[in-house]
Coordinates of C-alpha atoms and ligand atoms in Angstrom, one line a residue:
X1 CA 35.8 16.7 108.3
X2 CA 37.1 19.0 105.6
X3 CA 36.1 22.6 105.9
X4 CA 34.7 24.1 102.8
X5 CA 36.1 27.3 101.3
X6 CA 32.8 28.9 102.0
X7 CA 33.0 28.1 105.7
X8 CA 36.5 29.3 105.8
X9 CA 35.5 32.5 104.2
X10 CA 32.8 33.2 106.7
X11 CA 35.3 32.5 109.5
X12 CA 37.7 34.8 107.8
X13 CA 35.2 37.6 107.4
X14 CA 34.2 37.2 111.1
X15 CA 37.8 37.8 112.1
X16 CA 37.7 40.8 109.9
X17 CA 41.4 40.4 109.3
X18 CA 43.4 40.7 106.1
X19 CA 45.6 37.8 107.4
X20 CA 42.7 35.5 108.0
X21 CA 41.3 35.5 104.5
X22 CA 44.7 36.1 102.9
X23 CA 46.1 33.0 104.5
X24 CA 43.8 30.9 102.5
X25 CA 46.1 31.4 99.5
X26 CA 46.7 34.2 97.1
X27 CA 43.9 33.1 94.7
X28 CA 41.3 32.2 97.2
X29 CA 38.5 33.8 95.2
X30 CA 39.5 32.0 92.0
X31 CA 37.0 29.1 91.8
X32 CA 34.7 27.7 89.2
X33 CA 31.6 29.8 89.3
X34 CA 28.2 28.2 89.9
X35 CA 26.1 28.2 86.7
X36 CA 23.3 30.6 86.1
X37 CA 22.9 34.2 86.9
X38 CA 21.1 36.4 89.4
X39 CA 20.8 39.7 87.5
X40 CA 19.7 40.6 83.9
X41 CA 21.6 43.7 83.0
X42 CA 20.4 45.4 79.8
X43 CA 22.3 48.2 78.1
X44 CA 20.1 50.0 75.7
X45 CA 19.3 53.5 74.3
X46 CA 17.3 55.3 77.0
X47 CA 16.0 58.8 76.3
X48 CA 16.4 61.1 79.4
X49 CA 15.1 64.5 80.2
X50 CA 18.2 66.1 81.6
X51 CA 17.2 69.6 80.3
X52 CA 13.6 70.4 81.0
X53 CA 11.4 69.9 77.9
X54 CA 14.1 68.2 75.9
X55 CA 15.2 64.6 75.3
X56 CA 18.8 63.5 75.5
X57 CA 19.5 60.3 73.5
X58 CA 21.3 58.6 76.4
X59 CA 22.4 55.0 76.8
X60 CA 21.8 53.3 80.1
X61 CA 22.1 50.1 82.2
X62 CA 18.4 49.8 83.1
X63 CA 15.9 52.7 83.2
X64 CA 18.2 55.5 84.4
X65 CA 21.7 56.9 84.0
X66 CA 23.7 56.4 86.1
X67 CA 22.2 52.9 85.8
X68 CA 21.0 50.0 88.0
X69 CA 22.8 49.8 91.3
X70 CA 24.0 46.3 91.8
X71 CA 24.5 45.0 95.3
X72 CA 26.2 41.9 96.5
X73 CA 27.6 40.7 99.8
X74 CA 31.3 40.4 100.4
X75 CA 32.6 37.0 99.5
X76 CA 29.5 36.0 97.5
X77 CA 29.2 35.5 93.8
X78 CA 28.1 38.3 91.5
X79 CA 26.4 36.6 88.5
X80 CA 25.2 39.0 85.9
X81 CA 23.9 38.3 82.4
X82 CA 24.8 41.4 80.4
X83 CA 22.5 41.9 77.3
X84 CA 23.8 44.3 74.7
X85 CA 20.9 46.1 73.1
X86 CA 23.0 49.0 72.0
X87 CA 23.8 49.7 68.3
X88 CA 27.5 49.1 69.0
X89 CA 29.6 46.4 70.7
X90 CA 30.4 46.8 74.3
X91 CA 31.8 45.1 77.5
X92 CA 31.4 45.6 81.2
X93 CA 34.4 46.4 83.4
X94 CA 34.0 46.2 87.2
X95 CA 36.1 49.1 88.5
X96 CA 38.1 48.3 91.6
X97 CA 37.0 44.7 91.9
X98 CA 39.7 42.1 92.2
X99 CA 38.6 39.3 89.9
X100 CA 39.9 36.8 87.3
X101 CA 41.1 38.3 84.1
X102 CA 38.4 36.7 81.9
X103 CA 35.8 38.7 83.9
X104 CA 37.5 42.1 83.6
X105 CA 35.7 43.3 80.6
X106 CA 38.6 44.6 78.5
X107 CA 37.9 43.9 74.8
X108 CA 40.6 41.8 73.0
X109 CA 42.5 41.3 76.3
X110 CA 40.1 39.6 78.6
X111 CA 37.2 38.8 76.2
X112 CA 35.9 39.6 72.8
X113 CA 33.5 42.5 72.5
X114 CA 29.8 41.7 73.1
X115 CA 28.1 42.4 69.8
X116 CA 24.7 44.1 69.5
X117 CA 22.0 41.6 70.3
X118 CA 24.3 39.3 72.1
X119 CA 24.8 38.6 75.8
X120 CA 27.8 37.7 78.1
X121 CA 27.7 36.1 81.5
X122 CA 29.9 37.8 84.1
X123 CA 30.4 35.6 87.2
X124 CA 33.0 36.3 89.9
X125 CA 33.3 36.3 93.6
X126 CA 33.8 39.7 95.3
X127 CA 36.6 39.6 97.9
X128 CA 36.3 43.2 99.1
X129 CA 33.5 45.2 100.6
X130 CA 33.0 48.8 99.5
X131 CA 31.7 51.2 96.9
X132 CA 32.6 50.3 93.3
X133 CA 31.1 50.8 89.9
X134 CA 30.9 49.4 86.4
X135 CA 31.2 50.7 82.9
X136 CA 32.2 49.7 79.3
X137 CA 35.8 49.5 78.4
X138 CA 35.2 50.1 74.7
X139 CA 34.7 53.4 72.9
X140 CA 34.7 54.7 76.4
X141 CA 34.4 58.4 75.8
X142 CA 31.2 57.9 74.0
X143 CA 29.8 55.0 75.9
X144 CA 30.4 56.4 79.4
X145 CA 29.6 59.8 78.1
X146 CA 26.2 58.7 77.0
X147 CA 25.4 57.3 80.4
X148 CA 26.7 53.7 80.7
X149 CA 28.0 54.1 84.3
X150 CA 26.5 52.6 87.4
X151 CA 27.2 51.8 91.1
X152 CA 28.3 48.4 92.4
X153 CA 28.0 48.1 96.1
X154 CA 29.6 45.3 98.0
X155 CA 28.1 45.0 101.5
X156 CA 30.1 44.0 104.5
X157 CA 29.4 40.5 105.7
X158 CA 28.5 41.7 109.2
X159 CA 26.4 44.7 110.3
X160 CA 28.6 47.8 110.3
X161 CA 26.5 50.0 112.6
X162 CA 25.2 52.2 109.8
X163 CA 21.4 52.3 109.8
X164 CA 20.9 54.7 106.9
X165 CA 22.7 54.7 103.6
X166 CA 22.6 56.7 100.4
X167 CA 24.4 56.3 97.1
X168 CA 25.3 59.6 95.4
X169 CA 26.6 59.2 91.9
X170 CA 28.2 62.2 90.3
X171 CA 28.4 62.8 86.5
X172 CA 28.7 65.7 84.1
X173 CA 26.8 65.5 80.8
X174 CA 28.3 66.6 77.5
X175 CA 25.0 68.3 76.5
X176 CA 23.9 71.7 75.1
X177 CA 21.0 73.8 76.2
X178 CA 18.6 71.6 74.2
X179 CA 19.9 68.4 75.7
X180 CA 21.8 67.4 72.5
X181 CA 25.1 65.7 73.0
X182 CA 28.3 67.7 72.4
X183 CA 31.6 66.0 71.4
X184 CA 32.8 63.7 74.2
X185 CA 36.4 64.3 73.3
X186 CA 38.0 67.3 71.6
X187 CA 41.8 66.9 70.8
X188 CA 42.5 70.4 72.1
X189 CA 40.8 69.5 75.4
X190 CA 42.2 65.9 75.5
X191 CA 45.6 67.5 75.4
X192 CA 44.9 69.5 78.6
X193 CA 42.5 68.5 81.5
X194 CA 40.2 66.4 79.3
X195 CA 36.9 67.3 77.7
X196 CA 34.5 68.4 80.4
X197 CA 30.8 68.0 80.3
X198 CA 28.7 71.1 80.9
X199 CA 25.8 69.8 83.0
X200 CA 26.6 68.3 86.4
X201 CA 24.2 65.8 88.0
X202 CA 23.6 64.0 91.2
X203 CA 22.1 60.5 90.6
X204 CA 21.3 61.6 87.1
X205 CA 19.5 64.8 88.1
X206 CA 21.0 68.3 87.7
X207 CA 21.1 69.8 91.2
X208 CA 19.7 66.5 92.5
X209 CA 18.3 66.2 96.1
X210 CA 19.1 63.4 98.5
X211 CA 17.1 63.1 101.7
X212 CA 18.9 62.4 105.0
X213 CA 17.2 62.1 108.5
X214 CA 17.8 64.8 111.1
X215 CA 20.4 64.2 113.8
X216 CA 21.2 60.7 112.6
X217 CA 24.2 59.2 110.9
X218 CA 23.8 58.3 107.2
X219 CA 26.5 56.4 105.2
X220 CA 26.9 58.5 102.0
X221 CA 28.7 56.7 99.2
X222 CA 30.0 59.4 96.9
X223 CA 31.0 58.0 93.5
X224 CA 32.7 60.0 90.7
X225 CA 31.4 58.3 87.6
X226 CA 32.4 61.2 85.3
X227 CA 34.7 60.9 82.3
X228 CA 36.8 64.0 83.2
X229 CA 35.9 66.0 86.2
X230 CA 37.8 66.0 89.5
X231 CA 35.2 67.2 92.0
X232 CA 36.6 69.2 95.0
X233 CA 34.1 67.8 97.4
X234 CA 32.9 69.8 100.3
X235 CA 29.7 70.3 102.3
X236 CA 28.1 73.6 103.3
X237 CA 25.5 73.7 105.9
X238 CA 24.7 72.4 109.4
X239 CA 26.2 68.9 109.3
X240 CA 29.2 66.9 110.5
X241 CA 30.9 64.6 108.1
X242 CA 33.6 62.0 108.6
X243 CA 35.5 60.0 106.0
X244 CA 35.1 56.2 106.5
X245 CA 36.5 54.7 103.3
X246 CA 38.4 55.8 100.3
X247 CA 37.8 54.1 97.0
X248 CA 36.2 51.1 98.7
X249 CA 38.8 50.6 101.4
X250 CA 38.2 51.6 105.0
X251 CA 40.4 54.2 106.7
X252 CA 40.5 55.4 110.3
X253 CA 37.5 57.8 110.4
X254 CA 38.6 61.4 110.1
X255 CA 36.5 64.6 109.8
X256 CA 35.9 66.0 106.3
X257 CA 37.3 69.5 106.9
X258 CA 38.5 70.7 103.5
X259 CA 38.0 70.0 99.8
X260 CA 38.5 66.3 99.0
X261 CA 39.7 65.9 95.5
X262 CA 37.6 63.1 94.0
X263 CA 39.0 62.3 90.5
X264 CA 37.2 60.3 87.8
X265 CA 36.5 56.8 89.0
X266 CA 37.2 57.5 92.6
X267 CA 34.8 57.0 95.5
X268 CA 34.5 58.5 99.0
X269 CA 32.5 56.9 101.8
X270 CA 31.3 59.5 104.3
X271 CA 29.3 59.4 107.5
X272 CA 27.0 62.4 107.5
X273 CA 25.1 63.7 110.5
X274 CA 23.0 66.7 109.7
X275 CA 21.3 69.1 112.1
X276 CA 17.6 69.8 112.4
X277 CA 14.8 68.8 110.1
X278 CA 14.1 71.2 107.3
X279 CA 17.7 72.1 106.9
X280 CA 19.7 71.9 103.7
X281 CA 23.3 71.0 103.2
X282 CA 24.9 71.9 99.9
X283 CA 27.1 69.2 98.2
X284 CA 29.7 71.3 96.4
X285 CA 32.5 71.1 93.9
X286 CA 34.7 73.9 95.3
X287 CA 32.3 76.8 95.4
X288 CA 29.8 75.2 93.0
X289 CA 26.7 73.4 94.2
X290 CA 26.3 69.9 92.7
X291 CA 23.3 68.9 94.7
X292 CA 21.6 69.1 98.1
X293 CA 21.1 67.0 101.1
X294 CA 17.6 67.8 102.4
X295 CA 17.1 67.1 106.1
X296 CA 13.9 65.1 106.8
X297 CA 12.3 63.9 110.0
X298 CA 14.4 61.7 112.3
X299 CA 13.6 58.0 112.3
X300 CA 14.8 57.1 115.8
X301 CA 17.8 55.0 114.5
X302 CA 21.4 55.7 113.7
X303 CA 22.3 58.1 116.5
X304 CA 25.8 56.7 117.0
X305 CA 28.9 57.1 114.9
X306 CA 29.8 53.5 113.8
X307 CA 33.3 52.1 114.5
X308 CA 35.9 51.9 111.8
X309 CA 34.8 49.6 108.9
X310 CA 36.4 46.1 108.8
X311 CA 39.6 45.8 106.7
X312 CA 39.4 44.1 103.3
X313 CA 41.5 41.0 102.8
X314 CA 44.2 42.7 100.8
X315 CA 47.7 41.2 100.7
X316 CA 50.2 43.4 102.6
X317 CA 53.2 44.5 100.4
X318 CA 56.5 43.2 101.6
X319 CA 58.3 46.5 101.3
X320 CA 61.7 45.3 102.6
X321 CA 61.9 42.9 99.6
X322 CA 60.1 45.0 97.0
X323 CA 61.4 45.8 93.5
X324 CA 60.9 49.4 92.3
X325 CA 59.3 49.9 88.9
X326 CA 59.3 53.4 87.5
X327 CA 56.4 54.7 85.4
X328 CA 56.7 58.1 83.7
X329 CA 53.5 59.7 82.6
X330 CA 54.4 62.2 79.9
X331 CA 53.2 64.4 77.1
X332 CA 53.7 62.8 73.7
X333 CA 52.1 65.1 71.2
X334 CA 53.7 67.2 68.6
X335 CA 51.8 70.5 68.2
X336 CA 50.8 69.6 64.7
X337 CA 48.8 66.6 66.0
X338 CA 46.4 68.9 67.9
X339 CA 44.9 69.9 64.6
X340 CA 44.9 66.4 63.2
X341 CA 41.5 64.9 62.4
X342 CA 42.6 61.4 63.6
X343 CA 39.9 59.9 65.9
X344 CA 42.5 59.3 68.6
X345 CA 45.7 61.2 68.3
X346 CA 48.6 60.2 70.5
X347 CA 48.9 62.9 73.0
X348 CA 50.2 61.1 76.1
X349 CA 52.5 58.2 76.9
X350 CA 53.7 55.9 79.7
X351 CA 57.4 55.2 79.7
X352 CA 57.7 56.4 76.2
X353 CA 54.8 54.3 74.8
X354 CA 51.5 55.7 73.7
X355 CA 48.5 53.3 73.7
X356 CA 46.6 53.2 70.5
X357 CA 43.0 52.3 71.0
X358 CA 42.7 51.3 67.4
X359 CA 45.5 48.7 67.7
X360 CA 44.1 45.5 69.2
X361 CA 47.6 44.1 69.8
X362 CA 48.9 46.8 72.3
X363 CA 48.4 44.5 75.3
X364 CA 50.8 42.0 73.7
X365 CA 53.5 44.5 74.5
X366 CA 53.2 44.9 78.3
X367 CA 55.1 47.8 79.8
X368 CA 56.1 45.8 82.8
X369 CA 56.3 42.1 83.6
X370 CA 55.7 41.2 87.3
X371 CA 56.4 37.9 88.9
X372 CA 53.4 36.3 90.6
X373 CA 53.5 36.7 94.4
X374 CA 56.3 39.3 94.5
X375 CA 55.9 42.8 96.0
X376 CA 56.6 45.8 93.7
X377 CA 56.8 49.5 94.4
X378 CA 55.5 51.6 91.5
X379 CA 57.2 54.9 91.3
X380 CA 54.6 57.1 89.5
X381 CA 56.1 60.3 88.0
X382 CA 53.8 62.8 86.5
X383 CA 56.0 64.8 84.1
X384 CA 53.0 66.9 83.0
X385 CA 51.1 70.0 84.1
X386 CA 47.8 68.1 84.4
X387 CA 46.6 65.7 87.0
X388 CA 45.9 62.0 86.2
X389 CA 43.8 59.6 88.2
X390 CA 45.9 56.5 87.7
X391 CA 43.9 53.2 87.9
X392 CA 45.1 49.6 87.9
X393 CA 42.9 46.6 87.0
X394 CA 42.9 43.3 88.9
X395 CA 44.7 44.4 92.0
X396 CA 44.6 47.1 94.6
X397 CA 47.7 49.0 95.7
X398 CA 48.8 50.8 98.8
X399 CA 49.8 54.4 98.5
X400 CA 52.9 54.9 100.6
X401 CA 54.7 58.1 99.7
X402 CA 54.4 61.4 97.7
X403 CA 56.7 64.3 97.2
X404 CA 53.8 66.7 97.3
X405 CA 51.8 65.7 100.4
X406 CA 51.9 63.8 103.6
X407 CA 50.6 60.3 103.0
X408 CA 48.9 58.1 105.6
X409 CA 49.2 54.8 103.8
X410 CA 45.9 53.5 102.4
X411 CA 44.8 50.9 99.8
X412 CA 43.1 52.0 96.6
X413 CA 42.6 51.2 92.9
X414 CA 42.9 54.8 91.7
X415 CA 45.4 57.4 92.7
X416 CA 45.0 61.0 91.7
X417 CA 48.5 61.9 90.7
X418 CA 48.9 65.7 90.9
X419 CA 50.7 67.8 88.4
X420 CA 54.5 67.1 88.6
X421 CA 53.8 64.8 91.5
X422 CA 56.0 61.8 92.3
X423 CA 54.4 59.1 94.3
X424 CA 55.0 55.5 95.4
X425 CA 52.4 52.8 95.5
X426 CA 53.1 49.2 96.5
X427 CA 51.3 46.0 95.7
X428 CA 51.7 42.3 95.8
X429 CA 51.4 41.0 92.2
X430 CA 49.0 38.2 93.2
X431 CA 46.6 38.1 90.3
X432 CA 47.9 36.5 87.1
X433 CA 47.0 38.2 83.8
X434 CA 47.5 41.2 81.6
X435 CA 46.0 44.1 83.4
X436 CA 45.2 47.6 82.2
X437 CA 47.0 50.5 83.9
X438 CA 45.7 53.8 82.8
X439 CA 44.6 57.3 83.5
X440 CA 40.8 57.5 84.2
X441 CA 40.4 60.8 82.5
X442 CA 38.7 59.0 79.6
X443 CA 40.1 61.1 76.8
X444 CA 43.6 60.9 78.2
X445 CA 43.2 57.1 78.2
X446 CA 42.0 57.1 74.7
X447 CA 44.8 59.4 73.5
X448 CA 47.7 57.3 74.8
X449 CA 47.7 57.2 78.6
X450 CA 47.2 53.5 79.0
X451 CA 49.5 50.5 79.3
X452 CA 49.3 46.8 80.1
X453 CA 51.1 45.1 83.0
X454 CA 51.6 41.4 82.9
X455 CA 51.6 39.3 86.0
X456 CA 52.8 35.7 85.5
Ligands
CU1 CU1 45.1 61.7 82.7

């Protein structure tokens, strides 16, 4: 009797091995999606009270910003009907998810923009468990800045041992003291670290509070959904914290002992065990408090530290036969451009090419062409004085080396490339398409720091 793909997938997940699912073929999640949808996702103007007594004219997925948390089980279909009730066209990009190009949400590359009043059905299978997120890939500084960001949680197929779980979404808001929006991108700032919002928030609430039970282990999914900020994550208070996954992918659990630099788009999965009821643990960005874990009564569950989370079915790069591809991230601007009134001046470039967000044909000129199924080592060279969280669509990569720090190899979709850092990341080019490769500081991306990589 033939075994269905679904049965194979369940067997594969049970073995929890990269090889088990990977052996089904490079494109095992590429199938014809079942018709219909399970989620109505509405993007629309949603006034929020971020500053007490004032309304901020936010845009949101659902009733809050960050928006509706979508949850799906690893290996299952995510079927979302996206309704655009914004005054502008938009798309949805699923950050970190390996999926077919036509579901990737990049306007003019993977789909046409979804116009106001229209809808679009996103349907894809999710191969990897972990913490992900979704956001538009059009007019991103404004659309993400106004609040169109939300968590996407892919649950492991089998119980992980975690009894309690919290999602903690971080975002800074570009608002003034009356809650009015400030510019999302200022050329002077875009040419430096990026334009920073002034009001930080935890789950959409300035100095937000998250409850965790006393003496028990809670899985805390920290998501940086901000346009610009790199949060130097640390905890202050009576608690023990261990890192269980980075950007969705499990790692050997290690204690969180010093600041973890969480760049825009990046995620950190912690296990947190606080002390006694009534206590408070500050969630901090360096010395600054972002929010608070409030310790509530114990529930009687979750006393044990769970084992390492199961690996995702990622293809292992064949380093011995890899081809090296250099990528230089550079400054592009002439000083005169800083004063220019252009909506998106060219300030940054990759291998000598600045992406122009107003030119719909940029993706027709990919910066690299990769052969399907081959392993590549990307040599990332940051020739600037600013850090750049480098993100690739469609595939995950393995960080293998850096000239600035000791690397324990790990898989990710976003690597925070430090100033003047040179790093190597490796991947199997197993997903055909034209994929965006860009900095996730949104106004760096919109002023040149984006490129297309073709896999064929
Ligand atoms: Cu950047």
